[in-house]
PDB file of C-alpha atoms in Angstrom:
ATOM      1  CA  MET C   1      17.158 -43.398  27.306  1.00 49.00           C
ATOM      2  CA  ARG C   2      19.275 -42.105  30.138  1.00 56.00           C
ATOM      3  CA  ILE C   3      17.800 -41.312  33.554  1.00 62.00           C
ATOM      4  CA  VAL C   4      17.750 -37.579  34.290  1.00 65.00           C
ATOM      5  CA  ASN C   5      19.495 -36.316  37.396  1.00 72.00           C
ATOM      6  CA  ALA C   6      16.949 -36.086  40.210  1.00 75.00           C
ATOM      7  CA  TRP C   7      18.098 -32.642  41.391  1.00 80.00           C
ATOM      8  CA  LEU C   8      17.923 -31.234  37.869  1.00 78.00           C
ATOM      9  CA  LYS C   9      14.513 -32.772  37.217  1.00 79.00           C
ATOM     10  CA  TRP C  10      12.908 -31.480  40.402  1.00 82.00           C
ATOM     11  CA  SER C  11      14.548 -28.073  40.048  1.00 80.00           C
ATOM     12  CA  PHE C  12      12.988 -27.693  36.628  1.00 80.00           C
ATOM     13  CA  ILE C  13       9.622 -28.968  37.884  1.00 82.00           C
ATOM     14  CA  CYS C  14       9.650 -26.450  40.752  1.00 85.00           C
ATOM     15  CA  VAL C  15      10.600 -23.546  38.487  1.00 82.00           C
ATOM     16  CA  ILE C  16       8.099 -24.404  35.767  1.00 83.00           C
ATOM     17  CA  SER C  17       5.350 -25.005  38.356  1.00 85.00           C
ATOM     18  CA  LEU C  18       6.035 -21.563  39.798  1.00 84.00           C
ATOM     19  CA  ASN C  19       5.782 -20.117  36.291  1.00 81.00           C
ATOM     20  CA  VAL C  20       2.414 -21.810  35.778  1.00 84.00           C
ATOM     21  CA  VAL C  21       1.067 -20.472  39.074  1.00 85.00           C
ATOM     22  CA  VAL C  22       2.335 -16.947  38.381  1.00 82.00           C
ATOM     23  CA  SER C  23       0.906 -17.010  34.846  1.00 81.00           C
ATOM     24  CA  VAL C  24      -2.506 -18.133  36.111  1.00 85.00           C
ATOM     25  CA  LEU C  25      -2.525 -15.422  38.778  1.00 84.00           C
ATOM     26  CA  LEU C  26      -1.486 -12.745  36.281  1.00 79.00           C
ATOM     27  CA  LEU C  27      -4.099 -13.914  33.799  1.00 82.00           C
ATOM     28  CA  THR C  28      -6.798 -13.818  36.475  1.00 83.00           C
ATOM     29  CA  PHE C  29      -5.683 -10.419  37.748  1.00 79.00           C
ATOM     30  CA  ASN C  30      -5.571  -8.982  34.223  1.00 75.00           C
ATOM     31  CA  SER C  31      -9.015 -10.371  33.455  1.00 77.00           C
ATOM     32  CA  LEU C  32     -10.539  -8.763  36.541  1.00 78.00           C
ATOM     33  CA  THR C  33      -8.700  -5.489  36.016  1.00 73.00           C
ATOM     34  CA  MET C  34      -9.529  -5.221  32.346  1.00 70.00           C
ATOM     35  CA  HIS C  35     -13.162  -6.107  32.932  1.00 68.00           C
ATOM     36  CA  ARG C  36     -13.424  -3.297  35.457  1.00 69.00           C
ATOM     37  CA  SER C  37     -11.573  -0.907  33.157  1.00 65.00           C
ATOM     38  CA  LEU C  38     -13.875  -1.736  30.261  1.00 62.00           C
ATOM     39  CA  GLN C  39     -16.858  -0.875  32.407  1.00 62.00           C
ATOM     40  CA  ASP C  40     -15.252   2.476  33.168  1.00 57.00           C
ATOM     41  CA  LYS C  41     -14.247   2.853  29.484  1.00 58.00           C
ATOM     42  CA  LYS C  42     -10.637   3.594  30.428  1.00 54.00           C
ATOM     43  CA  THR C  43      -8.930   0.767  28.552  1.00 55.00           C
ATOM     44  CA  ASP C  44      -8.858   0.030  24.855  1.00 60.00           C
ATOM     45  CA  ARG C  45      -9.715  -3.482  23.660  1.00 66.00           C
ATOM     46  CA  GLU C  46      -6.442  -3.695  21.739  1.00 69.00           C
ATOM     47  CA  VAL C  47      -4.562  -3.473  25.031  1.00 68.00           C
ATOM     48  CA  ILE C  48      -6.534  -6.398  26.452  1.00 70.00           C
ATOM     49  CA  HIS C  49      -5.901  -8.522  23.376  1.00 74.00           C
ATOM     50  CA  PHE C  50      -2.201  -7.687  23.522  1.00 74.00           C
ATOM     51  CA  ILE C  51      -1.887  -8.765  27.166  1.00 74.00           C
ATOM     52  CA  TYR C  52      -3.763 -11.994  26.503  1.00 78.00           C
ATOM     53  CA  SER C  53      -1.587 -12.726  23.466  1.00 79.00           C
ATOM     54  CA  LEU C  54       1.504 -12.613  25.705  1.00 78.00           C
ATOM     55  CA  THR C  55       0.156 -14.354  28.799  1.00 80.00           C
ATOM     56  CA  ILE C  56      -1.801 -17.280  27.343  1.00 84.00           C
ATOM     57  CA  PRO C  57       0.971 -18.691  25.067  1.00 84.00           C
ATOM     58  CA  TYR C  58       3.504 -18.530  27.899  1.00 82.00           C
ATOM     59  CA  LEU C  59       1.094 -20.416  30.170  1.00 85.00           C
ATOM     60  CA  ILE C  60       0.601 -23.092  27.502  1.00 88.00           C
ATOM     61  CA  PHE C  61       4.351 -23.541  26.976  1.00 87.00           C
ATOM     62  CA  ALA C  62       4.890 -23.775  30.734  1.00 86.00           C
ATOM     63  CA  ILE C  63       2.257 -26.519  30.970  1.00 88.00           C
ATOM     64  CA  PHE C  64       4.002 -28.397  28.146  1.00 88.00           C
ATOM     65  CA  GLY C  65       7.273 -28.146  30.055  1.00 86.00           C
ATOM     66  CA  LEU C  66       5.686 -29.404  33.271  1.00 86.00           C
ATOM     67  CA  TYR C  67       4.124 -32.348  31.451  1.00 87.00           C
ATOM     68  CA  GLY C  68       7.375 -33.196  29.688  1.00 85.00           C
ATOM     69  CA  ALA C  69       9.369 -33.086  32.921  1.00 82.00           C
ATOM     70  CA  CYS C  70       6.922 -35.293  34.824  1.00 85.00           C
ATOM     71  CA  LYS C  71       6.430 -37.856  32.033  1.00 83.00           C
ATOM     72  CA  MET C  72       9.929 -37.538  30.509  1.00 81.00           C
ATOM     73  CA  LYS C  73       8.524 -36.658  27.078  1.00 83.00           C
ATOM     74  CA  LYS C  74      11.142 -35.100  24.842  1.00 83.00           C
ATOM     75  CA  TRP C  75       8.656 -33.620  22.368  1.00 87.00           C
ATOM     76  CA  ALA C  76       6.878 -31.706  25.138  1.00 86.00           C
ATOM     77  CA  LEU C  77      10.175 -30.391  26.503  1.00 85.00           C
ATOM     78  CA  ILE C  78      11.241 -29.305  23.013  1.00 87.00           C
ATOM     79  CA  VAL C  79       7.952 -27.426  22.492  1.00 88.00           C
ATOM     80  CA  SER C  80       8.336 -25.766  25.896  1.00 85.00           C
ATOM     81  CA  ALA C  81      11.972 -24.791  25.324  1.00 85.00           C
ATOM     82  CA  VAL C  82      11.331 -23.330  21.870  1.00 87.00           C
ATOM     83  CA  GLY C  83       8.226 -21.487  23.058  1.00 86.00           C
ATOM     84  CA  MET C  84       9.897 -19.946  26.104  1.00 82.00           C
ATOM     85  CA  TYR C  85      12.946 -18.997  24.038  1.00 82.00           C
ATOM     86  CA  LEU C  86      10.769 -17.219  21.491  1.00 85.00           C
ATOM     87  CA  GLY C  87       8.824 -15.627  24.347  1.00 80.00           C
ATOM     88  CA  SER C  88      12.011 -14.231  25.853  1.00 78.00           C
ATOM     89  CA  LEU C  89      12.972 -12.770  22.469  1.00 83.00           C
ATOM     90  CA  VAL C  90       9.544 -11.170  22.070  1.00 81.00           C
ATOM     91  CA  SER C  91       9.723  -9.717  25.593  1.00 76.00           C
ATOM     92  CA  MET C  92      13.180  -8.344  24.852  1.00 79.00           C
ATOM     93  CA  VAL C  93      12.003  -6.737  21.611  1.00 81.00           C
ATOM     94  CA  PHE C  94       9.013  -5.096  23.285  1.00 77.00           C
ATOM     95  CA  GLY C  95      11.207  -3.968  26.179  1.00 74.00           C
ATOM     96  CA  ILE C  96      13.708  -2.299  23.846  1.00 78.00           C
ATOM     97  CA  GLU C  97      10.915  -0.758  21.794  1.00 76.00           C
ATOM     98  CA  GLY C  98       9.239   0.534  24.946  1.00 72.00           C
ATOM     99  CA  LEU C  99      12.457   2.152  26.149  1.00 74.00           C
ATOM    100  CA  ALA C 100      13.016   3.712  22.728  1.00 73.00           C
ATOM    101  CA  LEU C 101       9.509   5.168  22.569  1.00 72.00           C
ATOM    102  CA  ARG C 102       9.265   6.140  26.216  1.00 70.00           C
ATOM    103  CA  SER C 103      10.919   9.544  25.973  1.00 68.00           C
ATOM    104  CA  TRP C 104       9.043  10.350  22.767  1.00 72.00           C
ATOM    105  CA  SER C 105       5.731   9.307  24.301  1.00 71.00           C
ATOM    106  CA  VAL C 106       6.285  11.380  27.437  1.00 72.00           C
ATOM    107  CA  GLU C 107       7.241  14.449  25.436  1.00 74.00           C
ATOM    108  CA  ASP C 108       4.333  13.995  23.030  1.00 76.00           C
ATOM    109  CA  THR C 109       1.881  13.627  25.910  1.00 75.00           C
ATOM    110  CA  LYS C 110       3.288  16.717  27.598  1.00 75.00           C
ATOM    111  CA  MET C 111       2.939  18.784  24.428  1.00 78.00           C
ATOM    112  CA  GLU C 112      -0.622  17.572  23.973  1.00 76.00           C
ATOM    113  CA  LEU C 113      -1.527  18.542  27.520  1.00 72.00           C
ATOM    114  CA  LEU C 114       0.218  21.899  27.245  1.00 72.00           C
ATOM    115  CA  SER C 115      -1.933  22.659  24.218  1.00 74.00           C
ATOM    116  CA  LEU C 116      -4.908  22.686  26.593  1.00 69.00           C
ATOM    117  CA  LEU C 117      -3.588  25.785  28.369  1.00 67.00           C
ATOM    118  CA  PRO C 118      -4.760  28.146  29.659  1.00 63.00           C
ATOM    119  CA  LEU C 119      -6.994  26.239  32.054  1.00 58.00           C
ATOM    120  CA  ASN C 120     -10.540  27.402  32.536  1.00 59.00           C
ATOM    121  CA  ASN C 121     -12.679  24.815  34.311  1.00 56.00           C
ATOM    122  CA  LEU C 122     -10.426  22.158  35.856  1.00 54.00           C
ATOM    123  CA  GLU C 123     -10.313  21.894  39.634  1.00 49.00           C
ATOM    124  CA  CYS C 124      -6.571  21.385  40.131  1.00 59.00           C
ATOM    125  CA  CYS C 125      -3.483  23.435  40.863  1.00 61.00           C
ATOM    126  CA  GLY C 126      -2.234  23.602  37.322  1.00 60.00           C
ATOM    127  CA  LEU C 127      -0.673  21.309  34.773  1.00 62.00           C
ATOM    128  CA  ASP C 128       2.914  22.390  34.169  1.00 63.00           C
ATOM    129  CA  GLN C 129       3.785  25.434  36.301  1.00 66.00           C
ATOM    130  CA  GLY C 130       1.295  24.987  39.103  1.00 64.00           C
ATOM    131  CA  TYR C 131      -1.173  27.815  39.764  1.00 61.00           C
ATOM    132  CA  GLN C 132       0.631  29.958  37.173  1.00 67.00           C
ATOM    133  CA  ASP C 133      -1.043  27.940  34.422  1.00 67.00           C
ATOM    134  CA  TRP C 134      -4.263  29.771  35.267  1.00 67.00           C
ATOM    135  CA  GLY C 135      -2.734  33.104  34.382  1.00 67.00           C
ATOM    136  CA  TYR C 136      -4.469  35.964  36.226  1.00 67.00           C
ATOM    137  CA  ASN C 137      -7.812  34.181  36.494  1.00 68.00           C
ATOM    138  CA  ILE C 138      -7.216  31.730  39.344  1.00 64.00           C
ATOM    139  CA  PRO C 139     -10.598  30.266  40.436  1.00 62.00           C
ATOM    140  CA  ASP C 140     -11.667  29.765  44.020  1.00 61.00           C
ATOM    141  CA  SER C 141     -11.655  25.987  43.483  1.00 59.00           C
ATOM    142  CA  CYS C 142      -7.853  26.053  43.254  1.00 62.00           C
ATOM    143  CA  LEU C 143      -6.790  26.382  46.881  1.00 57.00           C
ATOM    144  CA  CYS C 144      -3.034  26.506  46.336  1.00 53.00           C
ATOM    145  CA  THR C 145      -0.889  27.293  49.355  1.00 54.00           C
ATOM    146  CA  GLU C 146       2.824  27.417  49.975  1.00 52.00           C
ATOM    147  CA  GLU C 147       2.710  23.833  51.202  1.00 52.00           C
ATOM    148  CA  SER C 148       0.920  22.591  48.084  1.00 49.00           C
ATOM    149  CA  THR C 149       2.674  20.151  45.812  1.00 50.00           C
ATOM    150  CA  ASN C 150       3.940  21.781  42.658  1.00 49.00           C
ATOM    151  CA  PRO C 151       2.735  21.242  40.007  1.00 49.00           C
ATOM    152  CA  CYS C 152       0.205  18.578  41.139  1.00 50.00           C
ATOM    153  CA  VAL C 153      -0.332  15.833  43.674  1.00 47.00           C
ATOM    154  CA  VAL C 154       0.931  12.383  42.727  1.00 45.00           C
ATOM    155  CA  ALA C 155      -1.857   9.940  41.914  1.00 42.00           C
ATOM    156  CA  PRO C 156      -2.508   7.158  44.463  1.00 44.00           C
ATOM    157  CA  ARG C 157      -0.780   3.843  43.796  1.00 46.00           C
ATOM    158  CA  ASN C 158      -4.059   1.966  43.390  1.00 45.00           C
ATOM    159  CA  SER C 159      -5.578   4.453  40.947  1.00 39.00           C
ATOM    160  CA  SER C 160      -5.682   4.181  37.178  1.00 39.00           C
ATOM    161  CA  LEU C 161      -3.625   7.389  36.880  1.00 38.00           C
ATOM    162  CA  PHE C 162      -0.641   6.029  38.777  1.00 41.00           C
ATOM    163  CA  GLU C 163       2.382   5.461  36.565  1.00 42.00           C
ATOM    164  CA  TYR C 164       4.541   2.587  37.765  1.00 42.00           C
ATOM    165  CA  ASN C 165       8.153   3.413  36.965  1.00 43.00           C
ATOM    166  CA  GLY C 166       9.544   0.030  37.951  1.00 43.00           C
ATOM    167  CA  ASP C 167      10.659  -1.943  34.914  1.00 44.00           C
ATOM    168  CA  ASP C 168       9.842  -5.639  35.351  1.00 44.00           C
ATOM    169  CA  LYS C 169      10.861  -6.566  31.797  1.00 44.00           C
ATOM    170  CA  PRO C 170      14.301  -7.887  32.819  1.00 45.00           C
ATOM    171  CA  ILE C 171      12.725 -10.037  35.557  1.00 44.00           C
ATOM    172  CA  LYS C 172      10.320 -11.525  33.046  1.00 47.00           C
ATOM    173  CA  ILE C 173      13.082 -12.176  30.539  1.00 48.00           C
ATOM    174  CA  TYR C 174      15.395 -13.736  33.131  1.00 54.00           C
ATOM    175  CA  GLN C 175      12.569 -15.980  34.323  1.00 58.00           C
ATOM    176  CA  GLU C 176      11.939 -17.284  30.816  1.00 61.00           C
ATOM    177  CA  ILE C 177      15.651 -17.756  30.097  1.00 68.00           C
ATOM    178  CA  PHE C 178      16.205 -19.649  33.372  1.00 67.00           C
ATOM    179  CA  SER C 179      13.311 -21.992  32.589  1.00 70.00           C
ATOM    180  CA  THR C 180      14.625 -22.525  29.068  1.00 71.00           C
ATOM    181  CA  VAL C 181      18.136 -23.363  30.315  1.00 73.00           C
ATOM    182  CA  LEU C 182      16.804 -25.952  32.768  1.00 73.00           C
ATOM    183  CA  CYS C 183      14.619 -27.447  30.043  1.00 74.00           C
ATOM    184  CA  LEU C 184      17.599 -27.738  27.678  1.00 74.00           C
ATOM    185  CA  LEU C 185      19.672 -29.440  30.383  1.00 75.00           C
ATOM    186  CA  VAL C 186      16.930 -32.022  30.908  1.00 74.00           C
ATOM    187  CA  LEU C 187      16.767 -32.605  27.143  1.00 73.00           C
ATOM    188  CA  CYS C 188      20.532 -33.080  26.950  1.00 77.00           C
ATOM    189  CA  GLN C 189      20.416 -35.775  29.603  1.00 69.00           C
ATOM    190  CA  LEU C 190      17.502 -37.485  27.865  1.00 70.00           C
ATOM    191  CA  ASN C 191      19.384 -37.532  24.553  1.00 68.00           C
ATOM    192  CA  ASN C 192      22.510 -39.082  26.061  1.00 65.00           C
ATOM    193  CA  LYS C 193      22.344 -42.843  25.812  1.00 59.00           C
ATOM    194  CA  GLU C 194      22.960 -44.834  28.933  1.00 56.00           C
ATOM    195  CA  ASP C 195      26.302 -46.641  28.945  1.00 54.00           C
ATOM    196  CA  VAL C 196      25.572 -50.371  28.905  1.00 53.00           C
ATOM    197  CA  PRO C 197      28.543 -52.730  29.286  1.00 58.00           C
ATOM    198  CA  ALA C 198      29.090 -55.002  26.317  1.00 57.00           C
ATOM    199  CA  VAL C 199      28.155 -58.659  26.810  1.00 59.00           C
ATOM    200  CA  VAL C 200      30.642 -61.126  25.310  1.00 60.00           C
ATOM    201  CA  TYR C 201      29.821 -64.823  25.021  1.00 58.00           C
ATOM    202  CA  SER C 202      32.536 -67.158  26.138  1.00 60.00           C
ATOM    203  CA  PRO C 203      32.360 -70.975  25.834  1.00 61.00           C
ATOM    204  CA  GLU C 204      34.445 -71.281  28.977  1.00 60.00           C
ATOM    205  CA  ALA C 205      31.631 -69.790  31.028  1.00 54.00           C
ATOM    206  CA  ARG C 206      29.731 -73.066  30.780  1.00 55.00           C
ATOM    207  CA  ASN C 207      32.519 -74.872  32.659  1.00 55.00           C
ATOM    208  CA  VAL C 208      32.553 -72.479  35.607  1.00 52.00           C
ATOM    209  CA  ASP C 209      31.220 -74.053  38.778  1.00 56.00           C
ATOM    210  CA  ILE C 210      28.971 -71.781  40.822  1.00 54.00           C
ATOM    211  CA  PRO C 211      28.882 -72.808  44.504  1.00 57.00           C
ATOM    212  CA  GLY C 212      25.441 -73.923  45.576  1.00 54.00           C
ATOM    213  CA  TYR C 213      24.008 -73.740  42.055  1.00 50.00           C
ATOM    214  CA  ALA C 214      24.353 -77.444  41.284  1.00 51.00           C
ATOM    215  CA  ALA C 215      23.163 -78.467  44.752  1.00 49.00           C
ATOM    216  CA  ASP C 216      19.787 -76.817  44.204  1.00 49.00           C
ATOM    217  CA  TYR C 217      19.027 -79.089  41.268  1.00 49.00           C
ATOM    218  CA  THR C 218      20.266 -82.403  42.791  1.00 50.00           C
TER     219      THR C 218
END
């Protein structure tokens, strides 16, 4: 078995260790967030199961990769490489599906909310066209002024209503692909046999005098 390049080995160990730490932090954060959301009854259980089904397998495959890199176990590296490769494909599929359904979901949600018009008891400045959604019966609770945001105020970043528009799918996919590439490079070096020079027996070697060798046994 050939010795793996030290720079390649430690690069993979650093990357896979970072993946393990990030996965543990995400799993902990999701657990706390989902537990709080369940208490408020704002999150469906299917969503929690879906997040766990993506986070836990990736953490397990990352641990396999870390173990294989430290102990130079090919089977662990193979399991890690295959798992992270499949994980990147799954993330890519869900990312494409999410982009395909995003416009439809936004439009469907908008139509569902517009079906609630006209407003009658909500304390806000309208849903689609600001105060005009109230028609001619604008309540005193809607204190719309010229400086008011139209149609509504953006939800705070730390609230459950805030919609994060940043797409971190490519970052997740690139992270898995980079780890998989490093894992495959380590496997390639492990599969290459070390070049050992051939040993040829020669009868003439017995007649070669080695200086100082005979003097030690006289």
